[in-house]
PDB file of C-alpha atoms in Angstrom:
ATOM      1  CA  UNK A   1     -46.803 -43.048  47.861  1.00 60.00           C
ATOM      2  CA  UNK A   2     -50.440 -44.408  49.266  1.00 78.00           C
ATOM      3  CA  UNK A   3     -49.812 -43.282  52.285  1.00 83.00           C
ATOM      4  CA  UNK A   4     -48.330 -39.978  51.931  1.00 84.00           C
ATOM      5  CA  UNK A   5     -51.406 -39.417  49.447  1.00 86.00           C
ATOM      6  CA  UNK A   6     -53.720 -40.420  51.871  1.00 89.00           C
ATOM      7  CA  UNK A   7     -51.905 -38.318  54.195  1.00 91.00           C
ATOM      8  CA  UNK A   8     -52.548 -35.227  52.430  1.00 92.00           C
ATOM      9  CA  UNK A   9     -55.946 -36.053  51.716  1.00 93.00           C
ATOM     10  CA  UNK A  10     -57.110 -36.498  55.132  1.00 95.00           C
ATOM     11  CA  UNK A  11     -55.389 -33.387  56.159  1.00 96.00           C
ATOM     12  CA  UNK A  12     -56.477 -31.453  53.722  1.00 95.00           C
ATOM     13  CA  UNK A  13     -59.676 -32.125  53.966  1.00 96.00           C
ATOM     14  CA  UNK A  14     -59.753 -31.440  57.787  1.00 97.00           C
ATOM     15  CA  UNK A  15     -58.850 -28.363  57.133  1.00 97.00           C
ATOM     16  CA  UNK A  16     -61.310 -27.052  54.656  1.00 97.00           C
ATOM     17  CA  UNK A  17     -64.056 -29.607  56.822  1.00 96.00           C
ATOM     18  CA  UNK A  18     -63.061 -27.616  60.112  1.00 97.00           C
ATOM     19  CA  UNK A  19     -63.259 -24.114  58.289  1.00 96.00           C
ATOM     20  CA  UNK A  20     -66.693 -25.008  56.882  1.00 96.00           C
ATOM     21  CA  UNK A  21     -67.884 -25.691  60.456  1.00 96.00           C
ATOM     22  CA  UNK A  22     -66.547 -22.816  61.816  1.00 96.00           C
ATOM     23  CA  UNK A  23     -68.100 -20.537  59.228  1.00 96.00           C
ATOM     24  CA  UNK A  24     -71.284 -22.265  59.700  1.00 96.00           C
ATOM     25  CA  UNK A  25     -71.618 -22.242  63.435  1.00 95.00           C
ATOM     26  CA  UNK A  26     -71.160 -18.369  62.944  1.00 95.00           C
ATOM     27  CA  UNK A  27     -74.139 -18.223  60.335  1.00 94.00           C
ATOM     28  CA  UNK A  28     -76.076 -20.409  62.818  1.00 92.00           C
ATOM     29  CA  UNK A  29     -75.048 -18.301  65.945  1.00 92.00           C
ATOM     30  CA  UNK A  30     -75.336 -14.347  64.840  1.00 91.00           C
ATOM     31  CA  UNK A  31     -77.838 -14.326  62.549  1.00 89.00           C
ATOM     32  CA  UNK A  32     -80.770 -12.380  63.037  1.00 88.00           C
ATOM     33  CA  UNK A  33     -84.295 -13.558  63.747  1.00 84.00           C
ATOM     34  CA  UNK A  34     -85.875 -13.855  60.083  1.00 84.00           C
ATOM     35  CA  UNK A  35     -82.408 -13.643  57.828  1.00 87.00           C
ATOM     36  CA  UNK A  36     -80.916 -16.399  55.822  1.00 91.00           C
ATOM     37  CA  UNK A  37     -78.230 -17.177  57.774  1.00 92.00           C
ATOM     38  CA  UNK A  38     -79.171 -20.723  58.721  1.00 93.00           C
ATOM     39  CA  UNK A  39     -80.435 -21.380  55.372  1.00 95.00           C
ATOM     40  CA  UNK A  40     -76.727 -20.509  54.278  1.00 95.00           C
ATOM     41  CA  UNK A  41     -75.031 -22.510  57.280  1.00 95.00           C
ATOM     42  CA  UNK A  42     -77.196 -25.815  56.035  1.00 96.00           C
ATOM     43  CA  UNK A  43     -76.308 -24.829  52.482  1.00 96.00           C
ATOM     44  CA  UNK A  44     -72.393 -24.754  53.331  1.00 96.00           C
ATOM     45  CA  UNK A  45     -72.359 -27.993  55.068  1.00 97.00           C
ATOM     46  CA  UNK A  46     -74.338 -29.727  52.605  1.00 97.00           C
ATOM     47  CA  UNK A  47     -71.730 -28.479  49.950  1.00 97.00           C
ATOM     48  CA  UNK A  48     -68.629 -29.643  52.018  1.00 96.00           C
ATOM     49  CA  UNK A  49     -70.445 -32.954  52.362  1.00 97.00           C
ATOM     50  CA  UNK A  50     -70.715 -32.915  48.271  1.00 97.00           C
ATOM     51  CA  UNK A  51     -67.158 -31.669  48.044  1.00 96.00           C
ATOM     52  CA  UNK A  52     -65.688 -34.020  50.629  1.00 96.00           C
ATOM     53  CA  UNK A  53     -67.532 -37.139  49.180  1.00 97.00           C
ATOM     54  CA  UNK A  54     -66.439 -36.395  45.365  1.00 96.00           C
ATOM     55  CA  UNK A  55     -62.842 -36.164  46.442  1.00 95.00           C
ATOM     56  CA  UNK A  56     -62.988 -39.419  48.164  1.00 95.00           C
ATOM     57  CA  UNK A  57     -64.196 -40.763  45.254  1.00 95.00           C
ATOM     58  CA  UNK A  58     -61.562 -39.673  43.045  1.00 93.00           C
ATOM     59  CA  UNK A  59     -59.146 -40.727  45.568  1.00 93.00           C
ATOM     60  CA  UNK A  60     -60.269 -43.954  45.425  1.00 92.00           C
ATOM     61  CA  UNK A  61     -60.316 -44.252  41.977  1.00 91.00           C
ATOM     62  CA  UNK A  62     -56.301 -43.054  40.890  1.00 88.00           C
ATOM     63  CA  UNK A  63     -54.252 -46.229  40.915  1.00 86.00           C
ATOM     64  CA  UNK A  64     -51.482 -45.093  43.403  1.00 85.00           C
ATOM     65  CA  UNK A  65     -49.541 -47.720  42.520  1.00 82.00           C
ATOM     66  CA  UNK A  66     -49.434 -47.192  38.967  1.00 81.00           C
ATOM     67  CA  UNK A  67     -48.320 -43.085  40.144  1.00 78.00           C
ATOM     68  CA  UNK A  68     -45.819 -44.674  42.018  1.00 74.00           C
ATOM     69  CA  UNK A  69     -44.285 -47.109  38.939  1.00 77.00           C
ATOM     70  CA  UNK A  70     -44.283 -44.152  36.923  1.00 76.00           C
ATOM     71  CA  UNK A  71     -42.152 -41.784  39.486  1.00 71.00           C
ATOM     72  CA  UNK A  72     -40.199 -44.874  40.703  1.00 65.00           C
ATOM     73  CA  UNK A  73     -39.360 -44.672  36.784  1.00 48.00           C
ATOM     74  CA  UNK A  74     -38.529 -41.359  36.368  1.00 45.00           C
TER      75      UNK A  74
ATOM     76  CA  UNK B   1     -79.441 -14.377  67.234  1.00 76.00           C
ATOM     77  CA  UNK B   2     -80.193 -10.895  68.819  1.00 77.00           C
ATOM     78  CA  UNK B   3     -81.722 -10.989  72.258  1.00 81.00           C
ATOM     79  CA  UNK B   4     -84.900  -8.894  72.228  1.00 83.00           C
ATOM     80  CA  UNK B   5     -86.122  -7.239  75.131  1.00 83.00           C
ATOM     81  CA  UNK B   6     -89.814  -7.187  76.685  1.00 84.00           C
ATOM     82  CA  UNK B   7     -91.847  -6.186  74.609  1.00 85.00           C
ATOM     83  CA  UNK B   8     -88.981  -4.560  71.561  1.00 87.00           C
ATOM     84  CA  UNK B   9     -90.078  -5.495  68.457  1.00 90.00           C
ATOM     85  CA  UNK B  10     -87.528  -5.430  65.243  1.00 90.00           C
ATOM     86  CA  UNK B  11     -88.269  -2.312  62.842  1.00 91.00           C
ATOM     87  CA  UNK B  12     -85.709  -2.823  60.053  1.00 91.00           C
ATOM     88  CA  UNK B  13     -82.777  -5.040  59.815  1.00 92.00           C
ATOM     89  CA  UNK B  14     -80.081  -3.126  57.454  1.00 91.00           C
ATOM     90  CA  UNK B  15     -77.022  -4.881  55.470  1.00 92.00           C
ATOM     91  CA  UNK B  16     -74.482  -3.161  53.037  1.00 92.00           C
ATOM     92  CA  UNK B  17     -75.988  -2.540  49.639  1.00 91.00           C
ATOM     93  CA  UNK B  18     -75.692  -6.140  47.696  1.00 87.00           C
ATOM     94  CA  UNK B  19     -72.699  -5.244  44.960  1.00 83.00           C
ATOM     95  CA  UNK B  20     -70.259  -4.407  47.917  1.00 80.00           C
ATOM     96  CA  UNK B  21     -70.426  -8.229  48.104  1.00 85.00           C
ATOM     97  CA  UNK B  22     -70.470  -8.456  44.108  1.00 87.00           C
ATOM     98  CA  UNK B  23     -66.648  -8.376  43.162  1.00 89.00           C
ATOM     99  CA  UNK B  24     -65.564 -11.224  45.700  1.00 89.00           C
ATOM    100  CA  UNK B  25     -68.831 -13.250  44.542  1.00 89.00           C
ATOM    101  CA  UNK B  26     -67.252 -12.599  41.168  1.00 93.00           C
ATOM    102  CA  UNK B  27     -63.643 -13.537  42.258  1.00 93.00           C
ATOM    103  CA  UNK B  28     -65.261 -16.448  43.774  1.00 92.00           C
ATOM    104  CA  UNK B  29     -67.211 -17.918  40.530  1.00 91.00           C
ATOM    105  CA  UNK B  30     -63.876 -16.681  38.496  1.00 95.00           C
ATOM    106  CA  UNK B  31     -61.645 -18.930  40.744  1.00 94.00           C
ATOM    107  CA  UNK B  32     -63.919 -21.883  41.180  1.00 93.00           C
ATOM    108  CA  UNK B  33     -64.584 -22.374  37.384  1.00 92.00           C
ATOM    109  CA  UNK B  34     -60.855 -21.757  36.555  1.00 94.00           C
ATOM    110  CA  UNK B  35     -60.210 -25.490  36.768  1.00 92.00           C
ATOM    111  CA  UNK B  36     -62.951 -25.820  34.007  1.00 91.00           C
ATOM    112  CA  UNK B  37     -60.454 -24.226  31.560  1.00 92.00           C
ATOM    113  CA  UNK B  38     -56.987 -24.893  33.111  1.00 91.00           C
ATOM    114  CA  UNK B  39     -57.507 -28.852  32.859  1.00 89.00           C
ATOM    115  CA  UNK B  40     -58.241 -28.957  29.475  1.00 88.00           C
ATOM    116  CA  UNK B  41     -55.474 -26.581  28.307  1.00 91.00           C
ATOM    117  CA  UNK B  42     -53.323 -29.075  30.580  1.00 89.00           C
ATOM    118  CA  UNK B  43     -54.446 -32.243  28.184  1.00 85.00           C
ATOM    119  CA  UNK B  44     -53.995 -30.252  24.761  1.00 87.00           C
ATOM    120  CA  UNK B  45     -50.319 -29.179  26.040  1.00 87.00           C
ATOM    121  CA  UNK B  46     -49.675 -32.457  27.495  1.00 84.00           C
ATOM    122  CA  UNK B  47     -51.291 -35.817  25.824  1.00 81.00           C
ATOM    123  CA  UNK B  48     -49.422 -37.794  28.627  1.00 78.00           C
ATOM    124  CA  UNK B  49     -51.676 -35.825  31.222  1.00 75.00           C
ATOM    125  CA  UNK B  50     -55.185 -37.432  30.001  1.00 78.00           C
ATOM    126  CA  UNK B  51     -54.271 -41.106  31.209  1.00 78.00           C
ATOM    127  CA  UNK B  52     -54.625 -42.623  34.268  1.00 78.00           C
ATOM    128  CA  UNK B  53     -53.094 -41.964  36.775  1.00 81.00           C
ATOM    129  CA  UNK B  54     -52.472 -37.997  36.051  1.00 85.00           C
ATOM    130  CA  UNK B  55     -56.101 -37.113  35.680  1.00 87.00           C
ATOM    131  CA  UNK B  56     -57.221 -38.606  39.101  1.00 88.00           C
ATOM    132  CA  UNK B  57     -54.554 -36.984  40.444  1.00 90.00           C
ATOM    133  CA  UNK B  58     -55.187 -33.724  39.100  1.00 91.00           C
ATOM    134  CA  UNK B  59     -59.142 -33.660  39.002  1.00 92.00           C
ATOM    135  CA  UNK B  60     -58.612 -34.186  42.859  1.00 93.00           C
ATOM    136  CA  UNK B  61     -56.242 -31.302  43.132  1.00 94.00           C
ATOM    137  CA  UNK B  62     -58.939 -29.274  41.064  1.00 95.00           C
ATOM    138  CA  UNK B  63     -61.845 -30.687  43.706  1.00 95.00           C
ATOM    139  CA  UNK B  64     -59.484 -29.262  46.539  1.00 96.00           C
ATOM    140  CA  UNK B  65     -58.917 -25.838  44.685  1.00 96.00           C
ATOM    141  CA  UNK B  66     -62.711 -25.526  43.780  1.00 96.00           C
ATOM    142  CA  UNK B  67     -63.615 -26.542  47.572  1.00 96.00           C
ATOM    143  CA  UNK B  68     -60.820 -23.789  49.247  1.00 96.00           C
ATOM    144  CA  UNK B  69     -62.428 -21.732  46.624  1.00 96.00           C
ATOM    145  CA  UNK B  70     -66.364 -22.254  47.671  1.00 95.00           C
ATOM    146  CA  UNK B  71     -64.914 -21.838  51.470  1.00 96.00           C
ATOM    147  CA  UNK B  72     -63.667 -18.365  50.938  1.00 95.00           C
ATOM    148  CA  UNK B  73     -66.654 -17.378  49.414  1.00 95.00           C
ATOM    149  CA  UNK B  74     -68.418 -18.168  52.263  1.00 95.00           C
ATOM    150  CA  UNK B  75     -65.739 -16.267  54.787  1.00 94.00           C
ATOM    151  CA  UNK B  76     -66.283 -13.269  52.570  1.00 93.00           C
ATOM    152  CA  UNK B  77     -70.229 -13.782  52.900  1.00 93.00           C
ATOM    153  CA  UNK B  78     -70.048 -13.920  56.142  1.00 93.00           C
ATOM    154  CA  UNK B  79     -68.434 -11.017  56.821  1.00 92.00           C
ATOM    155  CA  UNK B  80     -70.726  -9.180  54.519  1.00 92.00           C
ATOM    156  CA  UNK B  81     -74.181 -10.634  55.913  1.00 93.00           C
ATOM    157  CA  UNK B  82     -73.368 -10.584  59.758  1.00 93.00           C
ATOM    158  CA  UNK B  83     -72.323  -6.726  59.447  1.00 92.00           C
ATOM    159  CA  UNK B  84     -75.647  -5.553  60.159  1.00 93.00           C
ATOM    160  CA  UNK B  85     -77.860  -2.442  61.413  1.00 92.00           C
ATOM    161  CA  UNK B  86     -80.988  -3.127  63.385  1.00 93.00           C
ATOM    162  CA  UNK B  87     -83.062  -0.626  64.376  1.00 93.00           C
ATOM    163  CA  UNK B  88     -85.592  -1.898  67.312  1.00 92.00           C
ATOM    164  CA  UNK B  89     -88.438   0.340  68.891  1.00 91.00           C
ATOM    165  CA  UNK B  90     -85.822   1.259  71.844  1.00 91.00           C
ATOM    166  CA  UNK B  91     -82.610   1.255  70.598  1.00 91.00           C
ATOM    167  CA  UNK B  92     -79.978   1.191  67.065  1.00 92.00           C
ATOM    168  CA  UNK B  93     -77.601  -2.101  67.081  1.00 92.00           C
ATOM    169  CA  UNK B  94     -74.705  -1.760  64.969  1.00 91.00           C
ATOM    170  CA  UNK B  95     -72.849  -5.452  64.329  1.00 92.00           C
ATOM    171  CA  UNK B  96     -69.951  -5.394  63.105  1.00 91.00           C
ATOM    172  CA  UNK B  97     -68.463  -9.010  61.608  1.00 91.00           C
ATOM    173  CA  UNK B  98     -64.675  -7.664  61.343  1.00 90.00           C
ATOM    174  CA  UNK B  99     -63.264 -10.889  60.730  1.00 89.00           C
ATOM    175  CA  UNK B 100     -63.856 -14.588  61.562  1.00 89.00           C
ATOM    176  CA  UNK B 101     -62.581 -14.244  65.128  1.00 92.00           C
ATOM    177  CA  UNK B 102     -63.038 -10.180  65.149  1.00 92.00           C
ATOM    178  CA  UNK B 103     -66.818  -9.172  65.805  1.00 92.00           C
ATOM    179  CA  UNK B 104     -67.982  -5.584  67.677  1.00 91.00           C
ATOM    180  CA  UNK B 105     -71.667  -4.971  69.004  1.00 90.00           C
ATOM    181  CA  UNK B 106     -72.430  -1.679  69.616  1.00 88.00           C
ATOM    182  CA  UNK B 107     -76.185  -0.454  70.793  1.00 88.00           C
ATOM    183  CA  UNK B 108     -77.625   2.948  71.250  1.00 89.00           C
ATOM    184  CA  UNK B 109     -81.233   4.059  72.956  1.00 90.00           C
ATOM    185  CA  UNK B 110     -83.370   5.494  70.972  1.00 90.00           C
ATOM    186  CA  UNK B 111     -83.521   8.518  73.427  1.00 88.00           C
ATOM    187  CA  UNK B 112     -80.365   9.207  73.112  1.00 88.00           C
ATOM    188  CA  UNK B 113     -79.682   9.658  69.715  1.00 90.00           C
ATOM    189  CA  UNK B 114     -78.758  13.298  68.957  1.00 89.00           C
ATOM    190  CA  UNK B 115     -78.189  14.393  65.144  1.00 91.00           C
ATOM    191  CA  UNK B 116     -78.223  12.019  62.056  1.00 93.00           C
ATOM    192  CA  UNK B 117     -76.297  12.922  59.115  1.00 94.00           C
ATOM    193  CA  UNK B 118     -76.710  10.750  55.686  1.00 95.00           C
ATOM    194  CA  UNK B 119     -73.550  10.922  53.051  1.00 95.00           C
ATOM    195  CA  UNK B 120     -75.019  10.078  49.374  1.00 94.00           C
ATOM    196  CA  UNK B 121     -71.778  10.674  47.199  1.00 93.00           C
ATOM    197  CA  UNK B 122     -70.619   9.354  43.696  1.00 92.00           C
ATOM    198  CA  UNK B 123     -72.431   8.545  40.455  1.00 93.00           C
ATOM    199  CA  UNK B 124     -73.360   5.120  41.742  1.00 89.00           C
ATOM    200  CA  UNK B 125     -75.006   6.047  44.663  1.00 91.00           C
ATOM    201  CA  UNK B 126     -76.795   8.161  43.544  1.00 93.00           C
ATOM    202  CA  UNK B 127     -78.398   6.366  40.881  1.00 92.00           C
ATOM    203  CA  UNK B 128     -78.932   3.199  43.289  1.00 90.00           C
ATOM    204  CA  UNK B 129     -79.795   5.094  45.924  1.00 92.00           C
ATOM    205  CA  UNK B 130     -77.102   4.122  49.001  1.00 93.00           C
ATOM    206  CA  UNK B 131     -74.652   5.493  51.302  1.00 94.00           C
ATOM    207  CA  UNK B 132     -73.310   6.031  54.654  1.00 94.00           C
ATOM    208  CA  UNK B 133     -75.172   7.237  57.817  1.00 94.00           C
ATOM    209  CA  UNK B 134     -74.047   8.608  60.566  1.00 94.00           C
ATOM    210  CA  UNK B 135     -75.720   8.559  63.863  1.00 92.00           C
ATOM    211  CA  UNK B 136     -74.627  11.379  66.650  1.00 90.00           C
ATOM    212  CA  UNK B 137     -75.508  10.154  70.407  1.00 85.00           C
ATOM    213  CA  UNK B 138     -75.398  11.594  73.643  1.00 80.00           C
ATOM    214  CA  UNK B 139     -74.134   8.140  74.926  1.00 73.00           C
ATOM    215  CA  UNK B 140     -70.588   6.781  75.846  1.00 73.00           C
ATOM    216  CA  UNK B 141     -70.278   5.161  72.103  1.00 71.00           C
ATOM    217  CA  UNK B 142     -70.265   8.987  70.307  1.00 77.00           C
ATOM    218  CA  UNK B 143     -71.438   8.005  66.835  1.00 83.00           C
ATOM    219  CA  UNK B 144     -72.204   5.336  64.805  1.00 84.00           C
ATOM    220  CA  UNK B 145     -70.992   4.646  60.761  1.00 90.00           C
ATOM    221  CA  UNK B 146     -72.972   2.200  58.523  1.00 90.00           C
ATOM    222  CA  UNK B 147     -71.347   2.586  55.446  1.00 90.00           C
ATOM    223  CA  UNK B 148     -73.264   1.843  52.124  1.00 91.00           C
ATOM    224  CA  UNK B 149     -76.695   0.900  53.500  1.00 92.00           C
ATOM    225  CA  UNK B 150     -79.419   1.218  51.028  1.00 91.00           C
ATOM    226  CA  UNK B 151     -81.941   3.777  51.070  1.00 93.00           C
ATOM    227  CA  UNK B 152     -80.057   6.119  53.780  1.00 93.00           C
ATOM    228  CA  UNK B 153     -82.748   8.854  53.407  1.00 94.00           C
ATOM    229  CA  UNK B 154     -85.766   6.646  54.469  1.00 93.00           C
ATOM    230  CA  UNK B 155     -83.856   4.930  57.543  1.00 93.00           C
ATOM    231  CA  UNK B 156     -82.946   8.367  58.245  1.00 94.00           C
ATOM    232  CA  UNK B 157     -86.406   9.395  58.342  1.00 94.00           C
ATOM    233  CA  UNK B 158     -87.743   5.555  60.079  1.00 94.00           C
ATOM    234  CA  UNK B 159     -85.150   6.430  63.402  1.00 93.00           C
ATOM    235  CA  UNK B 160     -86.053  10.101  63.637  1.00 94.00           C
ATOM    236  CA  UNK B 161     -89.714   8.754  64.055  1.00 93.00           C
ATOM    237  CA  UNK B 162     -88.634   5.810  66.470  1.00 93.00           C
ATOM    238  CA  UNK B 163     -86.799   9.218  68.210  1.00 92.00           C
ATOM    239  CA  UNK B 164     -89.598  10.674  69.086  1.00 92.00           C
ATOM    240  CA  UNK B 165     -91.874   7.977  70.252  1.00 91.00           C
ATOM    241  CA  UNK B 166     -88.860   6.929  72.648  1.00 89.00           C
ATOM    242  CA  UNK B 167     -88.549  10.700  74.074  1.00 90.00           C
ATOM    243  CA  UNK B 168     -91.999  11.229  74.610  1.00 90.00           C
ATOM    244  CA  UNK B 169     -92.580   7.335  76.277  1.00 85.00           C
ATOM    245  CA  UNK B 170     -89.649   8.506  78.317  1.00 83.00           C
ATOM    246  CA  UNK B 171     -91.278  12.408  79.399  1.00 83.00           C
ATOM    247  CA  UNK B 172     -94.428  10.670  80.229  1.00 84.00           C
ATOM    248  CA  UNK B 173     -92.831   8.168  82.553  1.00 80.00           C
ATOM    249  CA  UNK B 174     -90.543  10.239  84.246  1.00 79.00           C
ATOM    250  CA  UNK B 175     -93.238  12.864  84.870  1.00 74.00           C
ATOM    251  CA  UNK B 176     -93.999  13.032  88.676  1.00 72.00           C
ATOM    252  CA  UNK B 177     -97.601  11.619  89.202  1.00 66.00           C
ATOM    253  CA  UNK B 178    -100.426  14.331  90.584  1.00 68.00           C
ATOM    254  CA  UNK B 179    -101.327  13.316  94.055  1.00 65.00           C
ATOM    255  CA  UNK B 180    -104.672  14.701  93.422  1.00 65.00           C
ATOM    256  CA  UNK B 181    -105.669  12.261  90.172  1.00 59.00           C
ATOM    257  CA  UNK B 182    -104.834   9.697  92.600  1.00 55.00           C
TER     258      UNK B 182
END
């Protein structure tokens, strides 16, 4: 169960982690001298950084094992 | 970021009006807050759900949904902001952010610009003052659309300027030089 949890979570978070970096390299690439568009690349990573470290946290904090007692039971 | 020629200097840098952006920015908040009210209806329905380990397991589902959430926002941002209309002293850029992986730069001289047509149609843009312009040219690219750009009427009026300067610069230096001023 801890691993196939922690298997989802890494991969899920790759993906939305590799999305935000793609977005953001566009905002960084093609904006236009003067516009916003780094200030909204920096704002996007910071936010997947935010995102990213809250769901670790939570992660860490669900007893796995006790998930797994309970399904075992059922 | 836009490589400028010698001496071209930005005149106006043009995105759609901001509420074509508004109802995914809506969709957006709606979907990222949705958690807010589905978790709780979740622990009146089912006591059991409020213990250890259900709620770590579903406040990280509701951390993934609210991130996927905040990324699409951004996708949909970023094909709003990076559509864009600059207008240069020598020539009209049109970007066009089709997609993530789907982009199309199109540029026009000045000189070569031909007829400009603005569409202002509908109760709302009227009031708020946007709509589409169209931009006739005499180069390979025929015309150009920018749909729902605000204040059509004075761009209109901005490139018809930047027209002329660019046709008479041109006249003067293709004019052959007197031998006698020499």
């Amino acid at each position: 169960m801890t691993i196939g949890a922690f298997f989802i979570f890494i991969l899920f978070s790759a993906i939305l982690s590799l999305a935000a970096i793609i977005i953001a390299l566009h905002f960084w690439r093609y904006g236009v001298q003067g516009d916003k568009s780094k200030l909204l690349s920096m704002i996007l990573m910071l936010s997947c950084i935010v995102f990213f470290g809250t769901a670790l946290v939570i992660f860490i904090t669900v007893p796995w094992n006790l998930l797994e007692q309970i399904v075992g039971g059922i | 970021m836009i490589s400028l020629h010698e001496g071209e200097k930005i005149l106006s840098v043009n995105r759609k009006v901001w509420f074509a952006f508004a109802p995914i920015y809506g969709s957006a908040i709606g979907l990222m807050t949705m958690p807010l009210i589905v978790l709780p209806s979740i622990g009146v329905l089912l006591p059991i759900s409020i213990n250890q380990p259900f709620l770590g397991v579903m406040l990280l589902v509701a951390i993934f949904w609210m991130w996927a959430a905040w990324i699409w926002l951004f996708l949909s941002l970023l094909n709003y902001y990076l559509d864009i209309f600059i207008l240069t002293n020598e020539r009209i850029i049109h970007i066009e952010q089709r997609s993530l992986f789907n982009r199309v730069v199109s540029e026009i001289r000045l000189s070569r610009v031909q007829d400009i047509t603005i569409t202002i149609r509908g109760f709302l843009p009227t009031t708020l003052n946007y709509g589409n312009i169209r931009i006739q040219s005499a180069a390979e690219i025929p015309e150009f659309v920018f749909t729902e750009v605000r204040y059509p009427e004075k761009l209109k009026e901005l490139i018809m300027q930047e027209h002329r300067h660019a046709v008479a610069q041109e006249h003067l230096l293709s004019r052959p030089v007197n031998p006698a001023t020499k």
